């Protein structure tokens, strides 16, 4: 009898093998939020992340990325050609320009008016209970966020990369609405910069394999605006806020050069074409127009120099002219 009981017990205690979901192939994987995960990919479970001593290798292996697209190394800090209040042109390094901007407008640099308040309010009212400040986590805690399922990120209909779901859920204000959907998929509008997305992707991979660091500013306006735009659309705007603040203060205090104005015009036109709301390029464009108009009124910028620079930029010129027109409220005061 004892041997029969042991046989029954051994049959009832058969080990249960669980298969890990891999969301790398949309055609062969199905995901059901709130239920057991089903997959048609009978791959054996991988070893636990925490059981590996090589955190760098494990963290890098968790991220899927197209082999044909490699991120370029960070360029050296770009020299900014700017104009100081006395009308003379000067060249200064990025660090010097940032010091001048902070000294001239510290309060603006710390609190980024409209766009900054909108971003903070978006995070404050987020209903994502899993949202945490990843910067405050230890390396081991960040590594744990790379375990489990992944979320697929598309630009239009083109797959770009996979991001660990637990990591995305801890960092994104948009995780809740994705969690309530049928599949773990984030679909960004077609036409956005894939390089900016992959730049954020590599930053996420790096902070899960070594000491935390902030997103590094590229010091190339087009690339940095694209990074701010992508991070905002991913619900991770808090992690690119310092990049946004730098350019907001820059355009509020400095007469933009021709390349900067042209870039803002092109990226603003792209935002209008794609129907992007509260876009970063549009915010910087409006900030630059207000700054030019305000400094022309106070003669901190030479009106002649400003007019010559705007002559080849009709889009910015029209925006500045609208800012220079007296409002109805101010006209009533003078009557």
Tab-separated table of C-alpha atoms in Angstrom:
chain	number	residue	atom	x	y	z
A	1	UNK	CA	0.000	0.000	0.000
A	2	UNK	CA	2.821	2.352	0.890
A	3	UNK	CA	4.476	1.806	-2.484
A	4	UNK	CA	1.157	2.439	-4.282
A	5	UNK	CA	0.665	5.658	-2.292
A	6	UNK	CA	4.147	6.808	-3.219
A	7	UNK	CA	3.460	6.059	-6.878
A	8	UNK	CA	0.220	8.077	-6.782
A	9	UNK	CA	2.001	10.926	-5.029
A	10	UNK	CA	4.832	10.967	-7.553
A	11	UNK	CA	2.336	11.033	-10.435
A	12	UNK	CA	0.395	13.925	-8.874
A	13	UNK	CA	3.569	15.926	-8.239
A	14	UNK	CA	4.934	15.968	-11.762
A	15	UNK	CA	6.993	19.093	-12.348
A	16	UNK	CA	5.144	21.765	-14.291
A	17	UNK	CA	7.215	23.410	-16.976
A	18	UNK	CA	6.341	26.952	-17.908
A	19	UNK	CA	7.264	28.440	-21.214
A	20	UNK	CA	8.561	31.985	-21.377
A	21	UNK	CA	6.912	34.351	-23.811
A	22	UNK	CA	9.087	35.933	-26.438
A	23	UNK	CA	7.446	38.792	-28.235
A	24	UNK	CA	9.859	38.953	-31.104
A	25	UNK	CA	7.608	37.534	-33.806
A	26	UNK	CA	4.162	39.168	-34.060
A	27	UNK	CA	2.936	36.467	-36.439
A	28	UNK	CA	3.537	33.586	-34.025
A	29	UNK	CA	2.931	35.171	-30.617
A	30	UNK	CA	-0.282	36.093	-28.865
A	31	UNK	CA	-0.533	38.059	-25.630
A	32	UNK	CA	-3.543	38.327	-23.343
A	33	UNK	CA	-3.276	40.917	-20.604
A	34	UNK	CA	-4.573	39.704	-17.255
A	35	UNK	CA	-4.510	36.050	-18.317
A	36	UNK	CA	-1.929	33.363	-18.877
A	37	UNK	CA	0.409	34.148	-21.726
A	38	UNK	CA	-0.012	31.928	-24.768
A	39	UNK	CA	2.662	31.405	-27.348
A	40	UNK	CA	3.304	29.131	-30.299
A	41	UNK	CA	7.053	29.269	-29.798
A	42	UNK	CA	8.027	26.153	-27.730
A	43	UNK	CA	11.379	27.517	-26.579
A	44	UNK	CA	12.855	26.248	-23.295
A	45	UNK	CA	12.977	28.712	-20.399
A	46	UNK	CA	16.099	30.805	-20.133
A	47	UNK	CA	18.186	30.894	-16.939
A	48	UNK	CA	17.218	33.466	-14.350
A	49	UNK	CA	18.709	36.911	-14.774
A	50	UNK	CA	19.718	37.101	-11.146
A	51	UNK	CA	21.542	33.781	-11.411
A	52	UNK	CA	24.036	35.243	-13.857
A	53	UNK	CA	27.109	37.036	-12.635
A	54	UNK	CA	27.691	38.863	-15.900
A	55	UNK	CA	25.040	41.583	-15.669
A	56	UNK	CA	26.293	43.387	-18.750
A	57	UNK	CA	25.943	40.327	-20.994
A	58	UNK	CA	22.522	39.385	-19.624
A	59	UNK	CA	21.125	42.897	-19.889
A	60	UNK	CA	22.354	43.328	-23.453
A	61	UNK	CA	20.880	39.974	-24.489
A	62	UNK	CA	17.422	40.968	-23.265
A	63	UNK	CA	17.085	43.702	-25.836
A	64	UNK	CA	16.283	42.921	-29.461
A	65	UNK	CA	17.541	45.362	-32.082
A	66	UNK	CA	17.979	45.319	-35.824
A	67	UNK	CA	21.525	44.416	-36.753
A	68	UNK	CA	21.544	46.722	-39.717
A	69	UNK	CA	21.016	49.811	-37.581
A	70	UNK	CA	23.906	50.787	-35.337
A	71	UNK	CA	24.055	53.880	-33.185
A	72	UNK	CA	26.849	56.270	-33.973
A	73	UNK	CA	29.186	57.335	-31.150
A	74	UNK	CA	28.414	60.595	-29.431
A	75	UNK	CA	29.974	63.576	-31.223
A	76	UNK	CA	32.137	66.058	-29.309
A	77	UNK	CA	30.342	69.110	-27.856
A	78	UNK	CA	29.388	71.439	-30.677
A	79	UNK	CA	30.476	75.077	-30.638
A	80	UNK	CA	27.424	77.310	-30.531
A	81	UNK	CA	27.499	80.494	-32.602
A	82	UNK	CA	25.400	82.946	-30.677
A	83	UNK	CA	24.730	86.637	-30.200
A	84	UNK	CA	25.138	88.488	-26.929
A	85	UNK	CA	23.009	91.507	-25.906
A	86	UNK	CA	25.473	94.160	-27.189
A	87	UNK	CA	24.988	92.890	-30.740
A	88	UNK	CA	28.426	91.316	-31.169
A	89	UNK	CA	28.789	87.713	-32.254
A	90	UNK	CA	30.794	85.297	-30.196
A	91	UNK	CA	31.611	81.591	-30.173
A	92	UNK	CA	31.394	79.671	-26.952
A	93	UNK	CA	31.387	76.039	-25.949
A	94	UNK	CA	28.194	74.294	-24.951
A	95	UNK	CA	29.189	74.434	-21.288
A	96	UNK	CA	29.872	78.187	-21.472
A	97	UNK	CA	26.584	78.805	-23.253
A	98	UNK	CA	24.744	76.794	-20.630
A	99	UNK	CA	26.428	78.776	-17.834
A	100	UNK	CA	25.440	82.058	-19.456
A	101	UNK	CA	21.874	80.902	-19.916
A	102	UNK	CA	21.565	79.708	-16.341
A	103	UNK	CA	23.016	82.966	-15.034
A	104	UNK	CA	20.648	85.085	-17.133
A	105	UNK	CA	17.512	83.137	-16.411
A	106	UNK	CA	17.870	80.655	-13.543
A	107	UNK	CA	14.206	80.628	-12.680
A	108	UNK	CA	13.219	79.845	-16.268
A	109	UNK	CA	15.830	77.109	-16.488
A	110	UNK	CA	14.547	75.401	-13.340
A	111	UNK	CA	10.886	75.604	-14.268
A	112	UNK	CA	10.070	75.250	-17.942
A	113	UNK	CA	6.766	77.164	-18.082
A	114	UNK	CA	4.059	75.731	-20.289
A	115	UNK	CA	5.660	72.581	-21.656
A	116	UNK	CA	7.404	71.673	-18.425
A	117	UNK	CA	4.247	72.110	-16.350
A	118	UNK	CA	2.254	70.039	-18.823
A	119	UNK	CA	4.785	67.230	-18.569
A	120	UNK	CA	4.818	67.269	-14.778
A	121	UNK	CA	1.014	67.339	-14.646
A	122	UNK	CA	0.859	64.395	-17.031
A	123	UNK	CA	3.026	62.315	-14.715
A	124	UNK	CA	1.327	63.550	-11.548
A	125	UNK	CA	-2.109	62.512	-12.747
A	126	UNK	CA	-0.945	59.261	-14.289
A	127	UNK	CA	-2.875	56.253	-13.033
A	128	UNK	CA	0.055	53.900	-13.527
A	129	UNK	CA	0.599	52.447	-10.027
A	130	UNK	CA	3.918	50.909	-11.102
A	131	UNK	CA	5.528	54.230	-12.072
A	132	UNK	CA	8.778	54.790	-10.173
A	133	UNK	CA	11.845	56.981	-10.447
A	134	UNK	CA	14.294	54.535	-11.998
A	135	UNK	CA	17.191	56.805	-11.077
A	136	UNK	CA	16.588	56.026	-7.395
A	137	UNK	CA	16.754	52.251	-7.942
A	138	UNK	CA	19.875	50.196	-7.433
A	139	UNK	CA	21.544	48.392	-10.321
A	140	UNK	CA	20.190	45.065	-9.078
A	141	UNK	CA	16.641	46.471	-8.983
A	142	UNK	CA	16.998	47.823	-12.516
A	143	UNK	CA	18.274	44.442	-13.707
A	144	UNK	CA	15.192	42.781	-12.207
A	145	UNK	CA	13.015	45.064	-14.352
A	146	UNK	CA	14.474	43.462	-17.479
A	147	UNK	CA	13.034	40.023	-16.658
A	148	UNK	CA	9.922	38.598	-18.286
A	149	UNK	CA	7.978	39.758	-21.298
A	150	UNK	CA	8.812	42.556	-23.694
A	151	UNK	CA	6.805	45.275	-25.410
A	152	UNK	CA	7.161	45.683	-29.154
A	153	UNK	CA	7.759	49.226	-30.408
A	154	UNK	CA	6.736	50.113	-33.958
A	155	UNK	CA	7.169	53.280	-35.997
A	156	UNK	CA	4.175	53.130	-38.256
A	157	UNK	CA	4.024	49.511	-39.429
A	158	UNK	CA	7.772	48.931	-39.080
A	159	UNK	CA	9.118	47.101	-36.046
A	160	UNK	CA	11.952	48.997	-34.357
A	161	UNK	CA	12.859	47.271	-31.081
A	162	UNK	CA	11.631	45.327	-28.061
A	163	UNK	CA	11.826	46.776	-24.544
A	164	UNK	CA	11.382	44.784	-21.321
A	165	UNK	CA	7.796	45.303	-20.212
A	166	UNK	CA	8.523	45.702	-16.497
A	167	UNK	CA	11.098	48.388	-17.280
A	168	UNK	CA	8.733	50.212	-19.622
A	169	UNK	CA	5.893	49.980	-17.105
A	170	UNK	CA	8.092	51.485	-14.379
A	171	UNK	CA	9.159	54.431	-16.554
A	172	UNK	CA	6.268	55.268	-18.893
A	173	UNK	CA	3.084	57.171	-18.170
A	174	UNK	CA	1.508	55.378	-21.150
A	175	UNK	CA	2.000	51.888	-19.761
A	176	UNK	CA	-1.490	51.762	-18.259
A	177	UNK	CA	-3.311	52.255	-21.544
A	178	UNK	CA	-1.069	49.665	-23.231
A	179	UNK	CA	-1.619	47.225	-20.372
A	180	UNK	CA	-5.367	47.508	-20.888
A	181	UNK	CA	-5.033	46.652	-24.589
A	182	UNK	CA	-4.910	43.205	-26.151
A	183	UNK	CA	-1.203	43.144	-27.041
A	184	UNK	CA	1.953	44.616	-25.542
A	185	UNK	CA	2.601	46.942	-28.470
A	186	UNK	CA	3.522	50.629	-28.647
A	187	UNK	CA	2.887	52.065	-32.099
A	188	UNK	CA	4.427	55.466	-32.814
A	189	UNK	CA	3.374	57.614	-35.803
A	190	UNK	CA	5.098	56.909	-39.103
A	191	UNK	CA	7.660	59.516	-40.052
A	192	UNK	CA	9.327	59.864	-36.654
A	193	UNK	CA	13.075	59.482	-36.243
A	194	UNK	CA	14.084	55.856	-35.800
A	195	UNK	CA	17.593	56.889	-34.749
A	196	UNK	CA	16.165	58.879	-31.837
A	197	UNK	CA	14.141	55.853	-30.732
A	198	UNK	CA	17.183	53.585	-30.905
A	199	UNK	CA	19.220	56.170	-29.001
A	200	UNK	CA	16.722	55.974	-26.123
A	201	UNK	CA	16.674	52.193	-26.524
A	202	UNK	CA	20.442	51.972	-26.039
A	203	UNK	CA	20.234	54.319	-23.055
A	204	UNK	CA	17.677	51.986	-21.455
A	205	UNK	CA	19.970	49.053	-22.073
A	206	UNK	CA	22.957	50.878	-20.597
A	207	UNK	CA	21.260	51.959	-17.364
A	208	UNK	CA	20.272	48.328	-16.764
A	209	UNK	CA	23.833	47.070	-17.135
A	210	UNK	CA	25.843	49.712	-15.289
A	211	UNK	CA	25.595	52.852	-13.166
A	212	UNK	CA	22.619	55.106	-13.899
A	213	UNK	CA	23.220	58.240	-15.973
A	214	UNK	CA	20.917	60.770	-17.598
A	215	UNK	CA	20.196	60.866	-21.306
A	216	UNK	CA	23.214	62.556	-22.872
A	217	UNK	CA	22.462	65.641	-24.930
A	218	UNK	CA	23.762	65.262	-28.494
A	219	UNK	CA	24.308	69.027	-28.949
A	220	UNK	CA	22.779	68.738	-32.409
A	221	UNK	CA	19.431	70.521	-32.429
A	222	UNK	CA	17.639	68.187	-34.839
A	223	UNK	CA	18.718	65.071	-32.953
A	224	UNK	CA	17.951	66.472	-29.497
A	225	UNK	CA	14.485	67.688	-30.518
A	226	UNK	CA	13.796	64.237	-31.974
A	227	UNK	CA	14.910	62.631	-28.693
A	228	UNK	CA	12.568	64.892	-26.704
A	229	UNK	CA	9.744	64.139	-29.134
A	230	UNK	CA	10.187	60.356	-28.980
A	231	UNK	CA	10.557	60.240	-25.199
A	232	UNK	CA	7.390	62.293	-24.784
A	233	UNK	CA	5.427	60.019	-27.114
A	234	UNK	CA	6.730	57.008	-25.179
A	235	UNK	CA	5.522	58.571	-21.919
A	236	UNK	CA	9.099	58.982	-20.646
A	237	UNK	CA	9.291	62.769	-20.855
A	238	UNK	CA	10.633	63.140	-17.325
A	239	UNK	CA	13.870	61.470	-18.409
A	240	UNK	CA	14.493	63.971	-21.221
A	241	UNK	CA	13.282	67.045	-19.337
A	242	UNK	CA	16.833	68.353	-18.805
A	243	UNK	CA	17.420	68.286	-22.576
A	244	UNK	CA	14.179	70.176	-23.162
A	245	UNK	CA	15.026	72.740	-20.472
A	246	UNK	CA	18.413	73.479	-22.015
A	247	UNK	CA	17.000	74.367	-25.435
A	248	UNK	CA	14.009	76.217	-23.999
A	249	UNK	CA	16.332	78.528	-22.050
A	250	UNK	CA	18.671	78.785	-25.045
A	251	UNK	CA	15.976	80.020	-27.433
A	252	UNK	CA	14.543	82.292	-24.766
A	253	UNK	CA	17.866	84.119	-24.355
A	254	UNK	CA	19.827	83.780	-27.602
A	255	UNK	CA	19.183	84.913	-31.158
A	256	UNK	CA	19.046	81.623	-33.116
A	257	UNK	CA	21.445	81.209	-36.007
A	258	UNK	CA	20.325	80.341	-39.529
A	259	UNK	CA	20.753	76.594	-39.081
A	260	UNK	CA	18.728	76.550	-35.864
A	261	UNK	CA	15.877	78.560	-37.386
A	262	UNK	CA	15.828	76.336	-40.472
A	263	UNK	CA	15.758	73.195	-38.294
A	264	UNK	CA	12.892	74.519	-36.174
A	265	UNK	CA	10.914	75.432	-39.287
A	266	UNK	CA	11.406	72.007	-40.866
A	267	UNK	CA	10.606	70.039	-37.710
A	268	UNK	CA	7.565	72.207	-36.970
A	269	UNK	CA	6.287	71.594	-40.497
A	270	UNK	CA	6.771	67.854	-39.925
A	271	UNK	CA	4.800	68.050	-36.678
A	272	UNK	CA	1.939	69.815	-38.483
A	273	UNK	CA	2.014	67.252	-41.297
A	274	UNK	CA	1.898	64.315	-38.860
A	275	UNK	CA	-0.746	65.991	-36.709
A	276	UNK	CA	1.396	65.883	-33.555
A	277	UNK	CA	-0.124	67.731	-30.623
A	278	UNK	CA	1.989	69.503	-27.976
A	279	UNK	CA	5.058	68.719	-30.046
A	280	UNK	CA	8.499	69.707	-28.807
A	281	UNK	CA	9.543	71.279	-32.112
A	282	UNK	CA	6.427	73.467	-32.095
A	283	UNK	CA	7.164	74.467	-28.503
A	284	UNK	CA	10.748	75.450	-29.346
A	285	UNK	CA	9.589	77.309	-32.461
A	286	UNK	CA	7.127	79.375	-30.430
A	287	UNK	CA	9.717	79.986	-27.723
A	288	UNK	CA	12.253	81.239	-30.279
A	289	UNK	CA	9.682	83.545	-31.910
A	290	UNK	CA	8.676	85.036	-28.552
A	291	UNK	CA	12.304	85.456	-27.518
A	292	UNK	CA	13.255	87.247	-30.740
A	293	UNK	CA	10.236	89.554	-30.534
A	294	UNK	CA	10.797	90.354	-26.870
A	295	UNK	CA	14.486	91.132	-27.317
A	296	UNK	CA	13.798	93.229	-30.419
A	297	UNK	CA	11.357	95.333	-28.391
A	298	UNK	CA	13.886	95.816	-25.617
A	299	UNK	CA	16.692	96.280	-28.194
A	300	UNK	CA	18.750	93.534	-26.581
A	301	UNK	CA	18.980	92.182	-30.107
A	302	UNK	CA	19.898	94.550	-32.899
A	303	UNK	CA	16.637	95.005	-34.876
A	304	UNK	CA	18.613	95.364	-38.105
A	305	UNK	CA	20.569	92.167	-37.474
A	306	UNK	CA	17.416	90.279	-36.487
A	307	UNK	CA	15.555	91.454	-39.591
A	308	UNK	CA	18.438	90.407	-41.830
A	309	UNK	CA	18.502	86.953	-40.258
A	310	UNK	CA	14.743	86.500	-40.530
A	311	UNK	CA	14.631	87.647	-44.148
A	312	UNK	CA	15.517	84.165	-45.404
A	313	UNK	CA	13.145	82.446	-42.952
A	314	UNK	CA	9.593	83.556	-43.826
A	315	UNK	CA	7.936	81.081	-41.455
A	316	UNK	CA	9.809	82.395	-38.417
A	317	UNK	CA	9.508	85.968	-39.674
A	318	UNK	CA	5.716	85.742	-39.758
A	319	UNK	CA	5.666	84.276	-36.248
A	320	UNK	CA	7.867	87.094	-34.902
A	321	UNK	CA	5.737	89.742	-36.622
A	322	UNK	CA	2.641	88.319	-34.918
A	323	UNK	CA	4.417	88.518	-31.558
A	324	UNK	CA	5.436	92.137	-32.216
A	325	UNK	CA	1.870	93.253	-32.891
A	326	UNK	CA	0.320	94.940	-29.834
A	327	UNK	CA	-2.451	92.925	-28.248
A	328	UNK	CA	-5.937	94.343	-27.777
A	329	UNK	CA	-5.366	94.566	-24.038
A	330	UNK	CA	-2.166	96.615	-24.412
A	331	UNK	CA	-3.766	98.893	-27.035
A	332	UNK	CA	-6.631	99.664	-24.647
A	333	UNK	CA	-4.143	100.757	-22.000
A	334	UNK	CA	-2.665	103.379	-24.341
A	335	UNK	CA	-6.034	104.838	-25.381
